[in-house]
Short mmCIF file of C-alpha atoms in Angstrom, two decimals:
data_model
loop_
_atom_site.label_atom_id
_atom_site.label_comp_id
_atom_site.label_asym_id
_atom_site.label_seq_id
_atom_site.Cartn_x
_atom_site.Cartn_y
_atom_site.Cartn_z
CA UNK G 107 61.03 -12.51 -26.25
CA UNK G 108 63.93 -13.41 -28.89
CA UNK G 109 66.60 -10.39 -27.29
CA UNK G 110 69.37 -11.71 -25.13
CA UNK G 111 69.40 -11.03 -21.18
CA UNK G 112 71.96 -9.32 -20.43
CA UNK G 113 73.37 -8.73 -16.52
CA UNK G 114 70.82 -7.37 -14.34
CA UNK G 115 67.62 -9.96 -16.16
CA UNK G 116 66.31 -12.44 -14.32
CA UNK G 117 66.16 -16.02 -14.72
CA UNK G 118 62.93 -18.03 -13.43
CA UNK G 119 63.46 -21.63 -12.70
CA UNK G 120 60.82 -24.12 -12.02
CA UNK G 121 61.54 -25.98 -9.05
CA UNK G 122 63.72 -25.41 -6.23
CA UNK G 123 65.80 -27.87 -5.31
CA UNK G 124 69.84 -28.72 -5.48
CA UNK G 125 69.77 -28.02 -9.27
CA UNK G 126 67.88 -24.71 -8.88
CA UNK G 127 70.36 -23.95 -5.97
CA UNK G 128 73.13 -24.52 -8.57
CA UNK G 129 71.55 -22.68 -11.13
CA UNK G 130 70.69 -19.35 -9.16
CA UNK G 131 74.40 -19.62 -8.16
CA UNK G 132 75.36 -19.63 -12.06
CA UNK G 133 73.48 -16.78 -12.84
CA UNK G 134 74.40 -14.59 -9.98
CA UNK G 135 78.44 -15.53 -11.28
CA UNK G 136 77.30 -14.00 -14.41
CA UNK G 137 75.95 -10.34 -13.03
CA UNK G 138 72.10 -12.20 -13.88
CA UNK G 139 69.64 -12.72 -10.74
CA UNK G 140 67.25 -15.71 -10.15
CA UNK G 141 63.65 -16.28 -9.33
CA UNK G 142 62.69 -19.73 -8.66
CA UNK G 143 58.80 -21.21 -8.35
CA UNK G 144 58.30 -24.17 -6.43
CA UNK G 145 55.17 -25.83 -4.43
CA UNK G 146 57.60 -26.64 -1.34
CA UNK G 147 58.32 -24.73 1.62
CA UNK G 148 61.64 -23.89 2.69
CA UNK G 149 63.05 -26.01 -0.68
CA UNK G 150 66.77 -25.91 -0.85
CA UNK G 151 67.32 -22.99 -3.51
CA UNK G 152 65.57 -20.99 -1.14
CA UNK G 153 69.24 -20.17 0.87
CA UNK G 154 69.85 -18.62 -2.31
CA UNK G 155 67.37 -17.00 -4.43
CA UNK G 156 63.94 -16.22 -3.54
CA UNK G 157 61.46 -19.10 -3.99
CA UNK G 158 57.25 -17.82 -5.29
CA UNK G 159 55.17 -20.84 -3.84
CA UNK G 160 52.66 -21.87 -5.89
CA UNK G 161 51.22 -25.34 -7.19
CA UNK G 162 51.34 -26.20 -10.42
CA UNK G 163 48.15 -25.79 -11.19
CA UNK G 164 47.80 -22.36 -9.79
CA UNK G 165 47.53 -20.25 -13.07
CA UNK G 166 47.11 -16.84 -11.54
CA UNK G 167 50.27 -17.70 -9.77
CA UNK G 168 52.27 -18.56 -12.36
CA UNK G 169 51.07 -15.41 -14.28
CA UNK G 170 52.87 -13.54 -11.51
CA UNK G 171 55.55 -15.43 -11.36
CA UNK G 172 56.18 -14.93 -15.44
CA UNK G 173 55.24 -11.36 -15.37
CA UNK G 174 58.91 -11.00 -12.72
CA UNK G 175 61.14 -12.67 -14.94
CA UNK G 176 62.81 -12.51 -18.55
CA UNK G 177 63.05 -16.27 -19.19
CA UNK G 178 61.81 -19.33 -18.07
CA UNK G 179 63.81 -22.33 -17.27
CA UNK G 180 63.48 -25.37 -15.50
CA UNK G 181 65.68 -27.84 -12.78
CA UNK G 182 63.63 -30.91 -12.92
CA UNK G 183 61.86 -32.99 -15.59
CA UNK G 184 58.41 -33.66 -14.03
CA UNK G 185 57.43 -30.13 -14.11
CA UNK G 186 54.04 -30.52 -15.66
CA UNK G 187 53.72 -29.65 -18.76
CA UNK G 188 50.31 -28.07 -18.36
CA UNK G 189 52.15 -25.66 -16.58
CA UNK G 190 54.58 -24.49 -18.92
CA UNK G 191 51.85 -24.53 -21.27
CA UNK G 192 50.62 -21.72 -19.47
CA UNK G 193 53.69 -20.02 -18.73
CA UNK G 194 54.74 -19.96 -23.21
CA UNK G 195 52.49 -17.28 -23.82
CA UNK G 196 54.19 -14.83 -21.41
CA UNK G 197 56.99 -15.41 -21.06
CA UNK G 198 60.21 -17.21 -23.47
CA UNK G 199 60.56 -21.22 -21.70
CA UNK G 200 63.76 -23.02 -22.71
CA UNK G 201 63.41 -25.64 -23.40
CA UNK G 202 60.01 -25.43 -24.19
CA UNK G 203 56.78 -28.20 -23.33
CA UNK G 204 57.70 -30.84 -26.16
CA UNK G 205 61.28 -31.84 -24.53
CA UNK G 206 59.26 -32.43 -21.06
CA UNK G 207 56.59 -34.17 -22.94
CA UNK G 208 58.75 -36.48 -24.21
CA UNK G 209 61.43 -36.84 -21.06
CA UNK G 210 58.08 -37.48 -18.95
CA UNK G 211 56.74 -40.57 -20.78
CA UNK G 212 59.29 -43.67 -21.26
CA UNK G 213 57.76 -45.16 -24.03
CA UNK G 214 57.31 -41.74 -25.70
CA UNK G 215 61.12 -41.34 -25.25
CA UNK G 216 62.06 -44.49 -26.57
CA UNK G 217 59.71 -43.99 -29.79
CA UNK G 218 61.47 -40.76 -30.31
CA UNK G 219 64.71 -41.72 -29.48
CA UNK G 220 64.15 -44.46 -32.09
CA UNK G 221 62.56 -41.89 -34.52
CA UNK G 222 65.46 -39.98 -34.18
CA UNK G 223 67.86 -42.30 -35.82
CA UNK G 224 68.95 -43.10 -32.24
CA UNK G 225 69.45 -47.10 -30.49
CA UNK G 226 68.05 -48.36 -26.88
CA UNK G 227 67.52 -51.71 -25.82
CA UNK G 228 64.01 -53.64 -26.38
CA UNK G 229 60.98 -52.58 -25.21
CA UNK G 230 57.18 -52.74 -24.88
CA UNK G 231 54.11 -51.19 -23.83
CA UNK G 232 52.75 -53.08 -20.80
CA UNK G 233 49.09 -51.99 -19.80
CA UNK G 234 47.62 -55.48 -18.16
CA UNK G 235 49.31 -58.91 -17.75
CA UNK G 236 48.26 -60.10 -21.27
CA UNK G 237 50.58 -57.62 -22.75
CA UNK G 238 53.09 -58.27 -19.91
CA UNK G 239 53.16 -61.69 -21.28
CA UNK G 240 53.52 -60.72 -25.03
CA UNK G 241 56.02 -58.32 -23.99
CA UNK G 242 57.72 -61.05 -21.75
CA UNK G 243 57.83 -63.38 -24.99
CA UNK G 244 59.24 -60.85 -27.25
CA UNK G 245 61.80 -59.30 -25.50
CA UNK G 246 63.53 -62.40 -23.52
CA UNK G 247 64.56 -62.11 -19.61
CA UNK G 248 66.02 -60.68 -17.87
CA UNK G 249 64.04 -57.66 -18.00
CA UNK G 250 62.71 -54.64 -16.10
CA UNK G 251 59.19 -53.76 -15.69
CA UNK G 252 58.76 -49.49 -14.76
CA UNK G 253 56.24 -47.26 -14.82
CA UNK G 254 56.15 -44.70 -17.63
CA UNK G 255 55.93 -41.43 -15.60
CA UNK G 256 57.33 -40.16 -12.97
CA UNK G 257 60.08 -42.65 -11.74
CA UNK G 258 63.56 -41.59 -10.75
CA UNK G 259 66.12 -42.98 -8.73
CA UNK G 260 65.32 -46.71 -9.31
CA UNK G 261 61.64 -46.20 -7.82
CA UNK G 262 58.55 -47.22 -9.88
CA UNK G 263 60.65 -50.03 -11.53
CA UNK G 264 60.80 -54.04 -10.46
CA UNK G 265 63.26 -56.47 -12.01
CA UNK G 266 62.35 -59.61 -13.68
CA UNK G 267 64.73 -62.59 -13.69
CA UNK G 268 62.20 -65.56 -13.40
CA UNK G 269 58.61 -66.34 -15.31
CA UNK G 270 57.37 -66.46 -11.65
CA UNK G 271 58.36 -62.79 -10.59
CA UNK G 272 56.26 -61.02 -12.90
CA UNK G 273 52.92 -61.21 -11.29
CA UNK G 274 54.54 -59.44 -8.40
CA UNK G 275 56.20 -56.83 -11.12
CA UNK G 276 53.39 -55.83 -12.39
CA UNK G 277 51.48 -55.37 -8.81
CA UNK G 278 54.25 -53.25 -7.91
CA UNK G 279 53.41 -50.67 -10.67
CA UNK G 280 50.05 -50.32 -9.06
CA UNK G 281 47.76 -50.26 -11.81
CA UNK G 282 49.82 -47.82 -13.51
CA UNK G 283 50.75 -47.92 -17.49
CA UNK G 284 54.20 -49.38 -17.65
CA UNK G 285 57.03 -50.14 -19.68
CA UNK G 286 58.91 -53.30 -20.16
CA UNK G 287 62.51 -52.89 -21.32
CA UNK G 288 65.26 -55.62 -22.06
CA UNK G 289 68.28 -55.58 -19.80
CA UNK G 290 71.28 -54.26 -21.55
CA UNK G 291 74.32 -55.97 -20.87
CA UNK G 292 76.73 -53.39 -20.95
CA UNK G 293 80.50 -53.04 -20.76
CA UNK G 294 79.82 -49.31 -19.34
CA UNK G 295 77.57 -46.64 -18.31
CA UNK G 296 78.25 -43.43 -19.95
CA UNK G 297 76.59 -40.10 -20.24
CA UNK G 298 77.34 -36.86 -22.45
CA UNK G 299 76.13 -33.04 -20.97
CA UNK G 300 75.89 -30.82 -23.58
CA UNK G 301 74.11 -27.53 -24.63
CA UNK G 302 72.16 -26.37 -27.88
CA UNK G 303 71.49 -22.63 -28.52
CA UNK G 304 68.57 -21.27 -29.76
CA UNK G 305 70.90 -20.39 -32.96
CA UNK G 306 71.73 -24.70 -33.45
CA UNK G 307 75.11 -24.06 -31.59
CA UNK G 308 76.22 -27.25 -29.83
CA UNK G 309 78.60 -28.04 -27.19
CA UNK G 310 79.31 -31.19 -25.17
CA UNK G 311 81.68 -32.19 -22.56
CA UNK G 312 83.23 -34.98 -22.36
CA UNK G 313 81.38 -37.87 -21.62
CA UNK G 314 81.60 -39.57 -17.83
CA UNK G 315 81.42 -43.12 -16.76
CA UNK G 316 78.93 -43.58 -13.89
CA UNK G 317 78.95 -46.53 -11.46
CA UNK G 318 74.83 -46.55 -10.59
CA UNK G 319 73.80 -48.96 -7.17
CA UNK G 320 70.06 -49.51 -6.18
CA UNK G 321 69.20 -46.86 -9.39
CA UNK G 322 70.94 -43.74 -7.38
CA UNK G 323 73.93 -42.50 -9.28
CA UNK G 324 76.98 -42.77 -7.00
CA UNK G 325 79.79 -41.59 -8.97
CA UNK G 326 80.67 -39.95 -12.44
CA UNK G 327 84.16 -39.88 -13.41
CA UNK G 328 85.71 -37.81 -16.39
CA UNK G 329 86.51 -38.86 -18.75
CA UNK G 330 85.15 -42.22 -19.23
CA UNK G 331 87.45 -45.08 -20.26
CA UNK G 332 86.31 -45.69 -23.83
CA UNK G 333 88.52 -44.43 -27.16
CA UNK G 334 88.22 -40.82 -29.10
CA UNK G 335 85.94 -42.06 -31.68
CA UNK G 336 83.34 -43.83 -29.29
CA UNK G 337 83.44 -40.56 -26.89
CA UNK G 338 82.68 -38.75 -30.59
CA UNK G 339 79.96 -41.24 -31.66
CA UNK G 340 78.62 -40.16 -27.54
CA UNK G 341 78.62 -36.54 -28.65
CA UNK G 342 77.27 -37.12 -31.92
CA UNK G 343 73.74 -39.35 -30.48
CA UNK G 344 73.76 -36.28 -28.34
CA UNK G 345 73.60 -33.62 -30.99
CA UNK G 346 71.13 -35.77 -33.19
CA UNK G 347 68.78 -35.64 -29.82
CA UNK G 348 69.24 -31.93 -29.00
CA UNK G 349 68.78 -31.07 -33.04
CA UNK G 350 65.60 -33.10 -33.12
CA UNK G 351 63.99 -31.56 -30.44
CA UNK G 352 65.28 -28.31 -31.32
CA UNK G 353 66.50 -28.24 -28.02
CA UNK G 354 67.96 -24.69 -26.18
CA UNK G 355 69.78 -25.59 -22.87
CA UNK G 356 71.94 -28.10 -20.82
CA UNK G 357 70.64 -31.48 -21.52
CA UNK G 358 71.85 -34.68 -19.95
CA UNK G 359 71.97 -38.08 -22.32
CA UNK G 360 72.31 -41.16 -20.52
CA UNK G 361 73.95 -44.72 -22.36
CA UNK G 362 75.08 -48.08 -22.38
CA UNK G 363 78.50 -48.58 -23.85
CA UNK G 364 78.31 -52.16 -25.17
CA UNK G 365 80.83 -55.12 -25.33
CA UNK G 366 80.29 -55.01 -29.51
CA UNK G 367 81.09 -51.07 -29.19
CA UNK G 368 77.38 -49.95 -29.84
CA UNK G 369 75.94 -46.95 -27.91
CA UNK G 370 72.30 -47.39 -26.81
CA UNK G 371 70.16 -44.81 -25.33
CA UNK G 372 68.89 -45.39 -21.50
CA UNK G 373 67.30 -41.87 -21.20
CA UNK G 374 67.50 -38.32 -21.66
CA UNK G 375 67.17 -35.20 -18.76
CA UNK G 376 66.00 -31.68 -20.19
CA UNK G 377 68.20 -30.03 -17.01
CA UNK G 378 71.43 -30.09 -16.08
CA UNK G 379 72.34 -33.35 -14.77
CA UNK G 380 73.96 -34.84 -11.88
CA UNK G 381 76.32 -36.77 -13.83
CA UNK G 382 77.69 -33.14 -14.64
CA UNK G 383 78.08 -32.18 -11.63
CA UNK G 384 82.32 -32.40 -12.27
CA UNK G 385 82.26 -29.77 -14.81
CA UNK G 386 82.21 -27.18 -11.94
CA UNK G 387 86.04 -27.97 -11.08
CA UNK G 388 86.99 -29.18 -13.77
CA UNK G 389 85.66 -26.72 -16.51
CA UNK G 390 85.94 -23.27 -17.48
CA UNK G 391 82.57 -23.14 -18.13
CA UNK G 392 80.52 -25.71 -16.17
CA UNK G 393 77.25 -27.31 -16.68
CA UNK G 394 75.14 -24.89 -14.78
CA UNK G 395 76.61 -21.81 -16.01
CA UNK G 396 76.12 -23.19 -19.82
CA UNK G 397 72.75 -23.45 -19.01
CA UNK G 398 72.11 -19.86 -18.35
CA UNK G 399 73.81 -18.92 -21.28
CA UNK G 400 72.04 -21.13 -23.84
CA UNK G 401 68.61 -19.87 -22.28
CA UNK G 402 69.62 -16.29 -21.78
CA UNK G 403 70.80 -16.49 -25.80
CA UNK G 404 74.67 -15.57 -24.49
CA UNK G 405 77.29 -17.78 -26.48
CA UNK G 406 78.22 -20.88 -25.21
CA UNK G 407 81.00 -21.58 -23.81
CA UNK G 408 84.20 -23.46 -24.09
CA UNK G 409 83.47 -27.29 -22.55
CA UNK G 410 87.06 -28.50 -22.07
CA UNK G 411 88.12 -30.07 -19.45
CA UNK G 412 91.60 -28.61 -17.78
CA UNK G 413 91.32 -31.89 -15.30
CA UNK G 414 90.41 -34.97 -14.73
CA UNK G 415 87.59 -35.75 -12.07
CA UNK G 416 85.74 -37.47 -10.39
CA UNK G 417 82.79 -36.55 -8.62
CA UNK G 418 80.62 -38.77 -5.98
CA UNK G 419 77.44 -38.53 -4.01
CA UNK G 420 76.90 -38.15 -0.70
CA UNK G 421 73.76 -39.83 0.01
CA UNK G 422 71.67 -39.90 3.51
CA UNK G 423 74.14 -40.10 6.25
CA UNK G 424 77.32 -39.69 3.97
CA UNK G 425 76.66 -36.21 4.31
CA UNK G 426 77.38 -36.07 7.79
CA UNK G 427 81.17 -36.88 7.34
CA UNK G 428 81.40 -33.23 6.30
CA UNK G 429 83.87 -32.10 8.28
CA UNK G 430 86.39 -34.90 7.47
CA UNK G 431 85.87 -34.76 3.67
CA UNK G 432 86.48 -30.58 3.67
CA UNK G 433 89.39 -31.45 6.32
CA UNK G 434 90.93 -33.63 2.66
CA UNK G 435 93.31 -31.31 0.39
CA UNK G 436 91.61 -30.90 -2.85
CA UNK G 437 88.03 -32.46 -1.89
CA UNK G 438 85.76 -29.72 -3.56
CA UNK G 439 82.57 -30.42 -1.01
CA UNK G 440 79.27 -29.22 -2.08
CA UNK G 441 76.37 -29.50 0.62
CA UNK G 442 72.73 -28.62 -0.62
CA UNK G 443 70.92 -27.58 2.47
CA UNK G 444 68.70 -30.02 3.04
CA UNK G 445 67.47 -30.20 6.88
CA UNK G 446 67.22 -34.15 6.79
CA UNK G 447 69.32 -36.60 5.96
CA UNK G 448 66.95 -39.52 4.86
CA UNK G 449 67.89 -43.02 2.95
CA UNK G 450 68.51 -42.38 -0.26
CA UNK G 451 68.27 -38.66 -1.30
CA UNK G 452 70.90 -37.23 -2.60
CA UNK G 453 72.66 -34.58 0.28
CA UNK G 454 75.59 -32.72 -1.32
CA UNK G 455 78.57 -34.25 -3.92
CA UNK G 456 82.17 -34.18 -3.84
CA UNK G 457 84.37 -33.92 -6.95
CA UNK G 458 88.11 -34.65 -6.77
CA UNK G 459 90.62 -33.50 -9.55
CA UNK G 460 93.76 -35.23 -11.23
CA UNK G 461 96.05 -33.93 -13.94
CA UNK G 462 94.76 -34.74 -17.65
CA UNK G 463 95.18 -37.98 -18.45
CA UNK G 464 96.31 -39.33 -14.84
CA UNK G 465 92.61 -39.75 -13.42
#
């Protein structure tokens, strides 16, 4: 299970959508070929690789599905965890159950982010209104009320401004355990991508400065305005995370960039990560392609940048202005098959490149 996989192995991912897609692309770049498991039909990655459906919970299933592939990887976070439970004894799963654990529950990844030596903003447990209140009274407003699992995208989270808005806050969470967290009033949002390997290499890219509206990332742009030693500080919080975990893979560490010059931590990813999505221009060695080397035990790569970028999303309908955006010199487009163009899902990105140091 420890032996590197070498061209010809094959790489199963759990999950099947744009990531995968991007994955399976990686590896085939590399000589490796891709297997991807996924409850959908006809999920995006399925254009490239061939998709197993199963469910989740389907252990016989998943047996198969470990018994056609060397490794084990994963594109989203919300892969249960019961499933790669199952999967560890098989087959090698970077990263393994604990990072999802952790990614999966906010408190939990506060308390270890915290445990970890690392900062975020305020926060409390919220089960009922009684602790809503407490939590309300210790940690000030403005605030933001989520759920702990599952949310993405700005869904499962309400915003409190007013005493009189958090009745309706905590109906919105449904009777769901929940998380109250201080607003942080940043200067910017940043994020680092790096990689661990299973030997304690690390590797980061530069960090990006993301513009966020209604919770949906709309653009990353590298690098992000801050100084050398900040962007170091940003790759150091990122190596303390990866080591603590002992992490193997492309991980994506989300943070505020604060007026006083403190970094606090608003989340971590165990996947590659949208706000990466540049590195494929504007790296020798992007962000999906690292990934399949750190879990296929190759050396990582170089992360330099040889350009400035800047990479947006096309969400719903913005993907429909295709043909005038790969009409644009030096508009790299990226479309991720999806049939239907709905409100808010994420359709395809476009990254466009500058000379170092005139982004």
């Amino acid at each position: 299970m420890s032996e590197r996989i070498g061209p010809g192995g094959t790489v199963g991912i759990l999950g099947a959508g744009q990531l995968g897609r991007m994955l399976a692309i990686a590896a085939a770049r590399m000589g490796l070929k891709a297997r991807l498991y996924a409850p959908e039909a006809d999920p995006p990655a399925a254009d490239v690789a061939p998709v197993i459906r199963g469910d989740w919970d389907d252990a016989d299933a998943l047996r198969r599905f470990a018994a056609s592939v060397d490794v084990v990887t994963l594109e989203f976070e919300n892969v249960p965890v019961a499933a790669v439970e199952t999967l560890a004894p098989l087959v090698s799963v970077r990263p393994g159950a604990r990072a999802l654990a952790v990614a999966q529950d906010r408190l939990d990844e506060k308390q270890f982010l915290n445990a970890a030596g690392v900062g975020t903003a305020g926060f409390a447990p919220v089960d009922d209104a009684d602790s809503l209140r407490a939590a309300l009274a210790a940690l000030g407003l403005p605030a933001i009320l989520k759920t702990r699992r599952m949310g993405y995208d700005g869904k499962g989270q309400a915003r409190i401004d007013r005493p009189d808005q958090a009745e309706a806050a905590l109906a919105a969470m449904d009777g769901q355990p929940a998380i109250l967290e201080a607003v942080a009033l940043f200067a910017r949002e940043i994020s680092v991508v790096a990689a661990r390997g299973a030997d304690g290499g690390f590797a980061a890219y530069d960090p990006a400065e993301n513009i966020h509206r209604g919770g949906i990332l709309r653009r990353s742009a590298a690098p992000a305005a801050i100084d050398a030693e900040t962007a170091a500080r940003a790759q150091g919080i990122a190596r303390a995370i990866l080591d603590a975990l002992d992490y193997v893979g492309v991980m994506g560490v989300e943070l505020f960039h604060m007026p006083d010059g403190r970094l606090l931590a608003n989340e971590i990813a165990p996947r590659v990560h949208n706000t990466g999505h540049w590195t494929i221009e504007a790296c020798a060695v992007d962000q999906f392609a690292q990934h399949v080397r750190a879990v296929c035990l190759w050396p990582l790569g170089d992360p330099a940048r040889h350009a400035d970028a800047v990479m947006e999303n096309l969400i719903g309908d913005e993907a429909l202005g295709w043909a005038r955006i790969a009409a644009e010199p030096g508009a790299a487009l990226h479309l991720y098959g999806k049939a239907e163009a709905r409100p808010g899902r994420k359709m395809g990105h476009v990254t466009r490149l500058s000379p170092l140091g005139k982004g």
